[in-house]
PDB file of C-alpha atoms in Angstrom:
ATOM      1  CA  SER A   1     -11.201  -1.718  52.775  1.00 87.00           C
ATOM      2  CA  GLN A   2      -8.667  -3.445  54.860  1.00 87.00           C
ATOM      3  CA  THR A   3      -4.897  -3.422  54.385  1.00 92.00           C
ATOM      4  CA  ILE A   4      -2.008  -4.885  56.077  1.00 95.00           C
ATOM      5  CA  HIS A   5       1.318  -3.671  56.127  1.00 95.00           C
ATOM      6  CA  GLN A   6       4.717  -5.381  57.142  1.00 95.00           C
ATOM      7  CA  TRP A   7       8.061  -3.981  56.982  1.00 91.00           C
ATOM      8  CA  PRO A   8      11.127  -4.291  56.166  1.00 92.00           C
ATOM      9  CA  ALA A   9      10.566  -6.658  53.053  1.00 93.00           C
ATOM     10  CA  THR A  10      13.876  -8.018  53.529  1.00 94.00           C
ATOM     11  CA  LEU A  11      16.492  -7.880  56.383  1.00 96.00           C
ATOM     12  CA  VAL A  12      20.083  -9.271  56.868  1.00 97.00           C
ATOM     13  CA  GLN A  13      21.177  -9.482  60.295  1.00 96.00           C
ATOM     14  CA  PRO A  14      24.154 -10.661  61.928  1.00 97.00           C
ATOM     15  CA  VAL A  15      23.850 -13.597  64.611  1.00 97.00           C
ATOM     16  CA  GLY A  16      23.434 -12.379  67.974  1.00 96.00           C
ATOM     17  CA  SER A  17      21.689  -8.966  67.003  1.00 97.00           C
ATOM     18  CA  PRO A  18      18.219  -7.978  68.071  1.00 96.00           C
ATOM     19  CA  LEU A  19      15.147  -7.909  65.846  1.00 96.00           C
ATOM     20  CA  SER A  20      12.001  -6.002  65.468  1.00 96.00           C
ATOM     21  CA  LEU A  21       9.419  -6.914  62.524  1.00 96.00           C
ATOM     22  CA  GLU A  22       6.517  -4.582  62.710  1.00 95.00           C
ATOM     23  CA  CYS A  23       2.912  -5.204  61.331  1.00 97.00           C
ATOM     24  CA  THR A  24       0.065  -3.043  61.104  1.00 97.00           C
ATOM     25  CA  VAL A  25      -3.480  -3.307  60.155  1.00 97.00           C
ATOM     26  CA  GLU A  26      -6.030  -0.806  58.804  1.00 95.00           C
ATOM     27  CA  GLY A  27      -9.577  -0.556  58.135  1.00 94.00           C
ATOM     28  CA  THR A  28     -10.784  -2.973  60.960  1.00 93.00           C
ATOM     29  CA  SER A  29     -10.753  -3.112  64.594  1.00 92.00           C
ATOM     30  CA  ASN A  30     -10.148  -5.575  67.048  1.00 94.00           C
ATOM     31  CA  PRO A  31      -8.606  -8.149  64.693  1.00 95.00           C
ATOM     32  CA  ASN A  32      -7.111 -11.482  65.670  1.00 94.00           C
ATOM     33  CA  LEU A  33      -3.495 -11.077  64.631  1.00 96.00           C
ATOM     34  CA  TYR A  34      -0.811 -13.814  63.510  1.00 95.00           C
ATOM     35  CA  TRP A  35       2.824 -14.296  62.912  1.00 95.00           C
ATOM     36  CA  TYR A  36       3.712 -17.374  60.688  1.00 94.00           C
ATOM     37  CA  ARG A  37       7.241 -18.290  59.539  1.00 93.00           C
ATOM     38  CA  GLN A  38       8.281 -20.422  56.662  1.00 87.00           C
ATOM     39  CA  ALA A  39      11.716 -21.829  56.770  1.00 80.00           C
ATOM     40  CA  ALA A  40      13.493 -23.122  53.755  1.00 75.00           C
ATOM     41  CA  GLY A  41      11.730 -26.139  51.949  1.00 74.00           C
ATOM     42  CA  ARG A  42       9.026 -26.085  54.592  1.00 76.00           C
ATOM     43  CA  GLY A  43       5.515 -25.040  55.005  1.00 79.00           C
ATOM     44  CA  LEU A  44       4.006 -22.027  56.799  1.00 86.00           C
ATOM     45  CA  GLN A  45       4.063 -22.309  60.759  1.00 88.00           C
ATOM     46  CA  LEU A  46       2.124 -20.683  63.052  1.00 91.00           C
ATOM     47  CA  LEU A  47       4.189 -18.728  65.589  1.00 93.00           C
ATOM     48  CA  PHE A  48       2.183 -16.639  67.777  1.00 94.00           C
ATOM     49  CA  TYR A  49      -1.541 -15.244  67.620  1.00 93.00           C
ATOM     50  CA  SER A  50      -3.251 -12.564  69.499  1.00 94.00           C
ATOM     51  CA  VAL A  51      -7.029 -12.117  70.096  1.00 93.00           C
ATOM     52  CA  GLY A  52      -6.503  -8.641  71.615  1.00 94.00           C
ATOM     53  CA  ILE A  53      -4.131  -5.962  73.209  1.00 95.00           C
ATOM     54  CA  GLY A  54      -1.407  -7.361  75.210  1.00 92.00           C
ATOM     55  CA  GLN A  55      -2.889 -10.956  74.571  1.00 93.00           C
ATOM     56  CA  ILE A  56       0.031 -13.112  73.272  1.00 94.00           C
ATOM     57  CA  SER A  57      -0.247 -17.081  72.680  1.00 91.00           C
ATOM     58  CA  SER A  58       2.766 -18.864  71.364  1.00 88.00           C
ATOM     59  CA  GLU A  59       2.473 -21.836  69.472  1.00 84.00           C
ATOM     60  CA  VAL A  60       5.984 -23.088  69.462  1.00 79.00           C
ATOM     61  CA  PRO A  61       8.990 -22.587  71.802  1.00 70.00           C
ATOM     62  CA  GLN A  62      11.668 -20.428  70.306  1.00 78.00           C
ATOM     63  CA  ASN A  63      13.890 -17.601  70.401  1.00 88.00           C
ATOM     64  CA  LEU A  64      11.321 -15.176  69.304  1.00 94.00           C
ATOM     65  CA  SER A  65       8.510 -13.119  71.168  1.00 95.00           C
ATOM     66  CA  ALA A  66       5.682 -11.107  70.109  1.00 96.00           C
ATOM     67  CA  SER A  67       3.884  -8.032  71.542  1.00 96.00           C
ATOM     68  CA  ARG A  68       0.604  -6.138  70.605  1.00 97.00           C
ATOM     69  CA  PRO A  69       0.772  -2.540  72.265  1.00 96.00           C
ATOM     70  CA  GLN A  70      -2.024  -1.247  69.817  1.00 96.00           C
ATOM     71  CA  ASP A  71      -5.267  -2.893  68.604  1.00 96.00           C
ATOM     72  CA  ARG A  72      -3.827  -2.989  65.026  1.00 96.00           C
ATOM     73  CA  GLN A  73      -0.091  -3.443  65.583  1.00 97.00           C
ATOM     74  CA  PHE A  74       1.693  -6.501  66.036  1.00 97.00           C
ATOM     75  CA  ILE A  75       5.426  -6.727  66.762  1.00 97.00           C
ATOM     76  CA  LEU A  76       7.851  -9.607  66.235  1.00 96.00           C
ATOM     77  CA  SER A  77      11.142  -9.578  68.360  1.00 96.00           C
ATOM     78  CA  SER A  78      14.087 -11.100  69.436  1.00 95.00           C
ATOM     79  CA  LYS A  79      17.067 -10.294  71.680  1.00 95.00           C
ATOM     80  CA  LYS A  80      19.565 -12.089  69.901  1.00 96.00           C
ATOM     81  CA  LEU A  81      19.197 -13.933  66.563  1.00 95.00           C
ATOM     82  CA  LEU A  82      20.125 -17.284  65.804  1.00 94.00           C
ATOM     83  CA  LEU A  83      21.104 -18.797  62.327  1.00 93.00           C
ATOM     84  CA  SER A  84      17.984 -21.028  62.419  1.00 91.00           C
ATOM     85  CA  ASP A  85      15.892 -17.745  62.755  1.00 93.00           C
ATOM     86  CA  SER A  86      16.319 -17.424  58.894  1.00 93.00           C
ATOM     87  CA  GLY A  87      13.121 -17.689  56.975  1.00 93.00           C
ATOM     88  CA  PHE A  88      10.280 -15.753  55.561  1.00 93.00           C
ATOM     89  CA  TYR A  89       8.041 -14.092  58.130  1.00 96.00           C
ATOM     90  CA  LEU A  90       4.514 -13.303  57.344  1.00 96.00           C
ATOM     91  CA  CYS A  91       1.833 -11.379  59.504  1.00 97.00           C
ATOM     92  CA  ALA A  92      -1.882 -11.939  59.099  1.00 97.00           C
ATOM     93  CA  TRP A  93      -5.269 -10.673  60.559  1.00 96.00           C
ATOM     94  CA  SER A  94      -8.560 -12.138  60.614  1.00 95.00           C
ATOM     95  CA  VAL A  95     -12.137 -10.996  61.915  1.00 93.00           C
ATOM     96  CA  GLN A  96     -12.763 -12.527  65.270  1.00 89.00           C
ATOM     97  CA  GLY A  97     -14.926 -15.491  65.139  1.00 83.00           C
ATOM     98  CA  PHE A  98     -15.055 -19.028  63.659  1.00 81.00           C
ATOM     99  CA  ASN A  99     -14.230 -19.732  60.060  1.00 87.00           C
ATOM    100  CA  GLN A 100     -12.874 -16.423  59.236  1.00 90.00           C
ATOM    101  CA  PRO A 101     -10.048 -16.465  56.480  1.00 94.00           C
ATOM    102  CA  GLN A 102      -6.773 -14.824  57.564  1.00 95.00           C
ATOM    103  CA  HIS A 103      -5.477 -12.274  55.250  1.00 96.00           C
ATOM    104  CA  PHE A 104      -1.560 -11.945  54.821  1.00 96.00           C
ATOM    105  CA  GLY A 105       0.802  -9.407  54.497  1.00 96.00           C
ATOM    106  CA  ASP A 106       3.745  -9.327  51.914  1.00 94.00           C
ATOM    107  CA  GLY A 107       6.169 -10.843  54.448  1.00 95.00           C
ATOM    108  CA  THR A 108       9.760 -10.177  55.619  1.00 95.00           C
ATOM    109  CA  ARG A 109      12.758 -12.237  54.288  1.00 94.00           C
ATOM    110  CA  LEU A 110      15.020 -12.397  57.183  1.00 95.00           C
ATOM    111  CA  SER A 111      18.629 -13.678  56.483  1.00 95.00           C
ATOM    112  CA  ILE A 112      20.991 -14.294  59.540  1.00 95.00           C
ATOM    113  CA  LEU A 113      24.557 -14.140  58.682  1.00 94.00           C
TER     114      LEU A 113
ATOM    115  CA  ASP B   1       3.400 -35.540  60.440  1.00 69.00           C
ATOM    116  CA  GLN B   2       2.040 -33.490  57.195  1.00 81.00           C
ATOM    117  CA  GLN B   3      -1.515 -33.074  58.068  1.00 92.00           C
ATOM    118  CA  VAL B   4      -2.093 -31.347  54.611  1.00 95.00           C
ATOM    119  CA  LYS B   5      -0.989 -32.987  51.389  1.00 94.00           C
ATOM    120  CA  GLN B   6      -0.459 -31.468  47.925  1.00 95.00           C
ATOM    121  CA  ASN B   7       0.944 -34.224  46.132  1.00 92.00           C
ATOM    122  CA  SER B   8       1.329 -32.489  42.798  1.00 94.00           C
ATOM    123  CA  PRO B   9       4.125 -29.919  43.080  1.00 94.00           C
ATOM    124  CA  SER B  10       3.410 -28.580  39.629  1.00 97.00           C
ATOM    125  CA  LEU B  11       0.446 -28.223  37.064  1.00 97.00           C
ATOM    126  CA  SER B  12       0.568 -26.985  33.520  1.00 98.00           C
ATOM    127  CA  VAL B  13      -3.002 -26.038  31.646  1.00 98.00           C
ATOM    128  CA  GLN B  14      -3.799 -24.545  28.529  1.00 98.00           C
ATOM    129  CA  GLU B  15      -5.486 -20.946  28.669  1.00 97.00           C
ATOM    130  CA  GLY B  16      -9.251 -21.408  28.475  1.00 97.00           C
ATOM    131  CA  ARG B  17      -9.241 -24.976  29.975  1.00 98.00           C
ATOM    132  CA  ILE B  18     -10.199 -26.182  33.490  1.00 98.00           C
ATOM    133  CA  SER B  19      -7.433 -26.202  36.269  1.00 98.00           C
ATOM    134  CA  ILE B  20      -7.902 -28.698  39.025  1.00 98.00           C
ATOM    135  CA  LEU B  21      -5.744 -28.549  42.119  1.00 98.00           C
ATOM    136  CA  ASN B  22      -6.045 -31.250  44.794  1.00 98.00           C
ATOM    137  CA  CYS B  23      -5.385 -31.408  48.375  1.00 97.00           C
ATOM    138  CA  ASP B  24      -5.501 -34.317  50.939  1.00 98.00           C
ATOM    139  CA  TYR B  25      -5.895 -34.052  54.837  1.00 97.00           C
ATOM    140  CA  THR B  26      -5.345 -36.470  57.428  1.00 96.00           C
ATOM    141  CA  ASN B  27      -6.617 -34.598  60.593  1.00 94.00           C
ATOM    142  CA  SER B  28     -10.407 -35.365  61.029  1.00 93.00           C
ATOM    143  CA  MET B  29     -10.718 -32.283  63.225  1.00 93.00           C
ATOM    144  CA  PHE B  30     -10.292 -30.015  60.278  1.00 94.00           C
ATOM    145  CA  ASP B  31     -13.647 -28.456  59.753  1.00 93.00           C
ATOM    146  CA  TYR B  32     -12.787 -25.313  57.471  1.00 95.00           C
ATOM    147  CA  PHE B  33     -10.602 -25.373  54.474  1.00 97.00           C
ATOM    148  CA  LEU B  34      -9.105 -22.449  52.525  1.00 97.00           C
ATOM    149  CA  TRP B  35      -7.342 -22.028  49.137  1.00 98.00           C
ATOM    150  CA  TYR B  36      -4.767 -19.266  48.835  1.00 97.00           C
ATOM    151  CA  LYS B  37      -2.779 -18.105  46.003  1.00 97.00           C
ATOM    152  CA  LYS B  38       0.840 -16.839  46.126  1.00 93.00           C
ATOM    153  CA  TYR B  39       2.913 -15.011  43.718  1.00 92.00           C
ATOM    154  CA  PRO B  40       6.579 -14.384  44.064  1.00 87.00           C
ATOM    155  CA  ALA B  41       7.635 -11.880  46.729  1.00 82.00           C
ATOM    156  CA  GLU B  42       4.377 -11.651  48.038  1.00 88.00           C
ATOM    157  CA  GLY B  43       2.164 -13.156  50.664  1.00 91.00           C
ATOM    158  CA  PRO B  44      -0.562 -15.372  50.171  1.00 94.00           C
ATOM    159  CA  THR B  45      -4.035 -13.958  48.998  1.00 95.00           C
ATOM    160  CA  PHE B  46      -7.162 -15.585  50.177  1.00 96.00           C
ATOM    161  CA  LEU B  47      -9.072 -17.135  47.452  1.00 97.00           C
ATOM    162  CA  ILE B  48     -11.961 -19.307  48.652  1.00 98.00           C
ATOM    163  CA  SER B  49     -12.982 -21.186  51.645  1.00 97.00           C
ATOM    164  CA  ILE B  50     -15.472 -24.112  52.521  1.00 97.00           C
ATOM    165  CA  SER B  51     -16.957 -25.229  55.771  1.00 95.00           C
ATOM    166  CA  SER B  52     -17.322 -28.989  56.335  1.00 94.00           C
ATOM    167  CA  ILE B  53     -21.066 -28.743  56.483  1.00 95.00           C
ATOM    168  CA  LYS B  54     -20.845 -28.060  52.758  1.00 96.00           C
ATOM    169  CA  ASP B  55     -19.421 -30.047  49.890  1.00 97.00           C
ATOM    170  CA  LYS B  56     -19.229 -27.127  47.435  1.00 98.00           C
ATOM    171  CA  ASN B  57     -18.548 -23.416  47.230  1.00 98.00           C
ATOM    172  CA  GLU B  58     -18.504 -21.436  44.093  1.00 98.00           C
ATOM    173  CA  ASP B  59     -17.016 -17.860  43.683  1.00 97.00           C
ATOM    174  CA  GLY B  60     -16.694 -16.739  40.115  1.00 97.00           C
ATOM    175  CA  ARG B  61     -14.209 -18.743  38.228  1.00 98.00           C
ATOM    176  CA  PHE B  62     -13.454 -20.536  41.364  1.00 98.00           C
ATOM    177  CA  THR B  63     -15.012 -23.509  42.924  1.00 98.00           C
ATOM    178  CA  VAL B  64     -13.918 -25.527  45.939  1.00 98.00           C
ATOM    179  CA  PHE B  65     -15.264 -29.402  46.286  1.00 98.00           C
ATOM    180  CA  LEU B  66     -14.965 -31.067  49.567  1.00 98.00           C
ATOM    181  CA  ASN B  67     -15.146 -34.932  50.195  1.00 97.00           C
ATOM    182  CA  LYS B  68     -15.098 -35.412  53.754  1.00 96.00           C
ATOM    183  CA  SER B  69     -15.253 -39.216  53.598  1.00 96.00           C
ATOM    184  CA  ALA B  70     -12.331 -39.344  51.373  1.00 97.00           C
ATOM    185  CA  LYS B  71     -10.602 -36.390  53.162  1.00 97.00           C
ATOM    186  CA  HIS B  72     -10.084 -34.695  50.099  1.00 98.00           C
ATOM    187  CA  LEU B  73     -10.759 -31.176  48.301  1.00 97.00           C
ATOM    188  CA  SER B  74     -10.090 -29.756  44.941  1.00 98.00           C
ATOM    189  CA  LEU B  75     -10.115 -26.325  43.912  1.00 98.00           C
ATOM    190  CA  HIS B  76     -11.318 -25.914  40.047  1.00 98.00           C
ATOM    191  CA  ILE B  77     -10.598 -22.938  38.043  1.00 98.00           C
ATOM    192  CA  VAL B  78     -12.689 -22.491  34.866  1.00 97.00           C
ATOM    193  CA  PRO B  79     -11.556 -20.905  32.611  1.00 98.00           C
ATOM    194  CA  SER B  80      -7.878 -20.649  33.506  1.00 98.00           C
ATOM    195  CA  GLN B  81      -6.263 -17.455  32.507  1.00 97.00           C
ATOM    196  CA  PRO B  82      -2.312 -16.751  32.378  1.00 97.00           C
ATOM    197  CA  GLY B  83      -2.805 -14.546  35.470  1.00 96.00           C
ATOM    198  CA  ASP B  84      -3.897 -17.409  37.416  1.00 97.00           C
ATOM    199  CA  SER B  85      -0.266 -18.842  37.055  1.00 97.00           C
ATOM    200  CA  ALA B  86       1.049 -18.942  40.874  1.00 97.00           C
ATOM    201  CA  VAL B  87       1.532 -21.115  43.754  1.00 95.00           C
ATOM    202  CA  TYR B  88      -1.751 -22.414  45.245  1.00 97.00           C
ATOM    203  CA  PHE B  89      -1.847 -23.524  48.874  1.00 95.00           C
ATOM    204  CA  CYS B  90      -4.713 -25.386  50.512  1.00 96.00           C
ATOM    205  CA  ALA B  91      -5.138 -24.746  54.563  1.00 96.00           C
ATOM    206  CA  GLY B  92      -7.145 -26.760  56.960  1.00 95.00           C
ATOM    207  CA  VAL B  93      -8.390 -25.353  60.429  1.00 93.00           C
ATOM    208  CA  ASP B  94      -9.777 -26.938  63.316  1.00 90.00           C
ATOM    209  CA  SER B  95     -12.382 -24.730  64.636  1.00 84.00           C
ATOM    210  CA  GLY B  96     -12.407 -26.291  67.976  1.00 80.00           C
ATOM    211  CA  GLY B  97      -8.987 -25.473  68.918  1.00 75.00           C
ATOM    212  CA  SER B  98      -8.391 -22.286  70.460  1.00 69.00           C
ATOM    213  CA  ASN B  99      -5.567 -20.814  67.978  1.00 71.00           C
ATOM    214  CA  TYR B 100      -7.068 -20.690  64.700  1.00 82.00           C
ATOM    215  CA  LYS B 101      -4.299 -22.068  63.434  1.00 85.00           C
ATOM    216  CA  LEU B 102      -4.045 -22.546  59.555  1.00 89.00           C
ATOM    217  CA  THR B 103      -2.149 -25.626  58.539  1.00 91.00           C
ATOM    218  CA  PHE B 104      -0.926 -25.359  55.151  1.00 92.00           C
ATOM    219  CA  GLY B 105       0.089 -27.738  52.373  1.00 92.00           C
ATOM    220  CA  LYS B 106       3.270 -27.270  50.573  1.00 90.00           C
ATOM    221  CA  GLY B 107       1.642 -25.914  47.563  1.00 93.00           C
ATOM    222  CA  THR B 108       1.150 -26.582  43.872  1.00 96.00           C
ATOM    223  CA  LEU B 109       2.749 -24.401  41.243  1.00 96.00           C
ATOM    224  CA  LEU B 110      -0.124 -23.584  38.522  1.00 98.00           C
ATOM    225  CA  THR B 111       1.329 -22.632  35.271  1.00 98.00           C
ATOM    226  CA  VAL B 112      -1.418 -21.396  32.571  1.00 98.00           C
ATOM    227  CA  ASN B 113      -0.051 -21.251  29.245  1.00 96.00           C
ATOM    228  CA  PRO B 114      -1.488 -18.766  26.544  1.00 93.00           C
TER     229      PRO B 114
END
């Protein structure tokens, strides 16, 4: 069966520090991969999605970037964190194609001080 | 602009009875809808989905109904169990878009009382 791993579960970082969140998927090949964020009091917002290695699409302009160095690895990064980057970050995967449900990891709670 | 609305922030139901969770959407381009369940400190778990070519989809205790003309969908859980207590999110997808983006509602907290 397929599984998705996200780490760390919680992270506290100072403003201006770099960020790297990692997500890996097991049990499937060539998945679509996604990064979402939930800011306090708001719904889930799609940040990035990827349909293949090295293929990244950004949904909203922001202080973050994403990379997909391997088929089942998706990384969310920042060179310098802002206070507004605080939130709950979720990675998800889906089978390629239309009308495929997305399956989420357990998320990372990021607090910027 | 909130394209997916879950107008009831919470719902309380007795064990064994039916739970009905409602969701309204405004984006007429949505043609695929999903329901997720979320426990605290966990990511959302996919429950059930429905394509806009259908008006009903059933999976065990869970049934999703879609009324396209009213832009309304609902999730029925029968019978409700205490383990169903969680936050439920509905989401819509515009399959014609290129980004597979799920647009979520803000969720409804379901409490099933023993």
